[in-house]
């Protein structure tokens, strides 16, 4: 175990982590690769050394409670598998060959070239090769400006959307009334992405909207092409995807709203739906009516669990180590709706410094608890454990990396809610929406051990 | 097998490394040494004057073609039986020349070239400012034991030499090569000698030889020959012979003391003040030394 993590602060601003134990993310390359796989019909074409694709695919897919992803993931993915001679002489010819053979062998709606560290370090002109291919072929093609080392997998998700916006989407577009995009939920890094996107889509459809989740549905390239037609972009994340939404606003004039954290349970979800409705000019009463049944039903389920909740877990101290949007969603629900007491919230997705204050606010303001949680931004697993040890938690919501530590060192009940999730299979599971809180309580209380 | 003398010669592009290396090789071969010269520059022209101006297939060509290539396809006999090798490299603007040097040297080792040909002396003619790890390859991992640098009194050349010193300093504790001397090239005027003498004093280094700029070199080069071959009785040939003898007998190697950026800047400034103070600046001396620091730094950054 590494126990002397060295951290330095430059200009009191940018914390530079010199050493990181068990990071909870991969690189831009991995983020863009999984994002590509999460849109049906897209063909990821990796331009990198052998091994990058494999490790990233299984690192991110297995770490997010999934078994496989996309039609062309893992062994099916074309890769230039660059060798020493390509490093010395350049890898452009290899990429050219790879694009041509992929075109012969594979049917796809969109080729997505994703470069890793090697070609960008030696300066391959990937844009030129891609443009050449585009000029000669009918298959649409884009290239994502990843290079592995230029950021983490969250950035990779944003870079994928950047490439789509810059190289695929065209103006002018006719705005389609009632169409909205959901942004800010990165496939795989957000372990509940499949279920959450479905549930948010269903929730917003209740008020008559047409929802484009972009990732995870069956529409393929159409879901990308539809992006600029939206009347509104909804960023369901306090930071991730904001710049994408900004870019869409600049390029297509699409306004956006930011939902600061996943809406978990009837209270937050109602706020969320009303906020969206307000922005789109849908009358409040109409929305009330549309969601009335859902809310009633959700509370009915609370009745089933209420005795267990108040006898078993009333006023429990809990700590969270999760990505910003999951941490906010779960903390607010367990505190405001279930009467639990948050001790510490550790944010593990390394949000930009400029977004940290608003994340903190969402976790400490408008919180119905006698204690406010400490909010700490930390991505190092050893440090996360150290921090958790300082609090008397009965419950720890974290990644599966906190599982044994929580049991052995803290004697706390542990549930995996953030990346990586090696101890869960997550397909349609969701904690967002009107019934998301019920799902959370189900999972949480199912963890309690009983003598019989 | 007796121990091979491995010598690396560094310096900025166009400063005269290949000219000097080839003349040293030629002079040593005349003295009966078995010499191998390895050009570590993607230009691949290090050994041209040893081979009548002819280019030869490079070590990296074997990698490029992907075919199994025998060592004698990239090791060619030059003047007086000198074994000529060119590492080769990518076209300008593509790939990674630095990695090319590493790959080429590893390939030579893998193919047992040094055992099979058992030269007495191997001269590595290496491009560069030591801009990246690849160009530092010959001075680390026990490849060359002694390093020389070719430098004129121009600031850019001195800047490159100083960078080389930094590279040597860095690897010195890990069995890397040590420094053995500056080969002052194209130095004809006393002021130019003064500048280089002062630089070597400041960096605690030695100057092995002053080689003047000479038309003999140009004439020989145009005939695809070294001076030793083309004009063996010239004064310049005598200078190269003297240099070669010094190099082969000089076992002295040490760690230089490179100047830091500010040190180099103020040193250049002091020289520029001195030269300007003399009124009319002597011809062919770059008086804007202090601007040189900045330009050289920018160039180095761009090269990376
Ligand atoms: N002492 C010298 N006198 C005249 N010309 C020289 C001298 N040294 C080098 N040159 C010329 O300078 C040019 C560059 O030399 P070269 O050895 O190819 O440099 P490098 O190998 O450092 O790039 C050549 O045309 C060469 O003839
Ligand atoms: Mg040369």
Short mmCIF file of C-alpha atoms and ligand atoms in Angstrom, two decimals, chain B residues 18 41 43 45 125, ligand 2:
data_model
loop_
_atom_site.label_atom_id
_atom_site.label_comp_id
_atom_site.label_asym_id
_atom_site.label_seq_id
_atom_site.Cartn_x
_atom_site.Cartn_y
_atom_site.Cartn_z
CA UNK B 18 30.09 14.50 -40.14
CA UNK B 41 21.12 11.47 -37.99
CA UNK B 43 19.83 12.82 -42.88
CA UNK B 45 24.87 11.44 -44.86
CA UNK B 125 28.10 10.91 -35.30
MG1 LIG C 2 25.96 15.20 -40.38
#
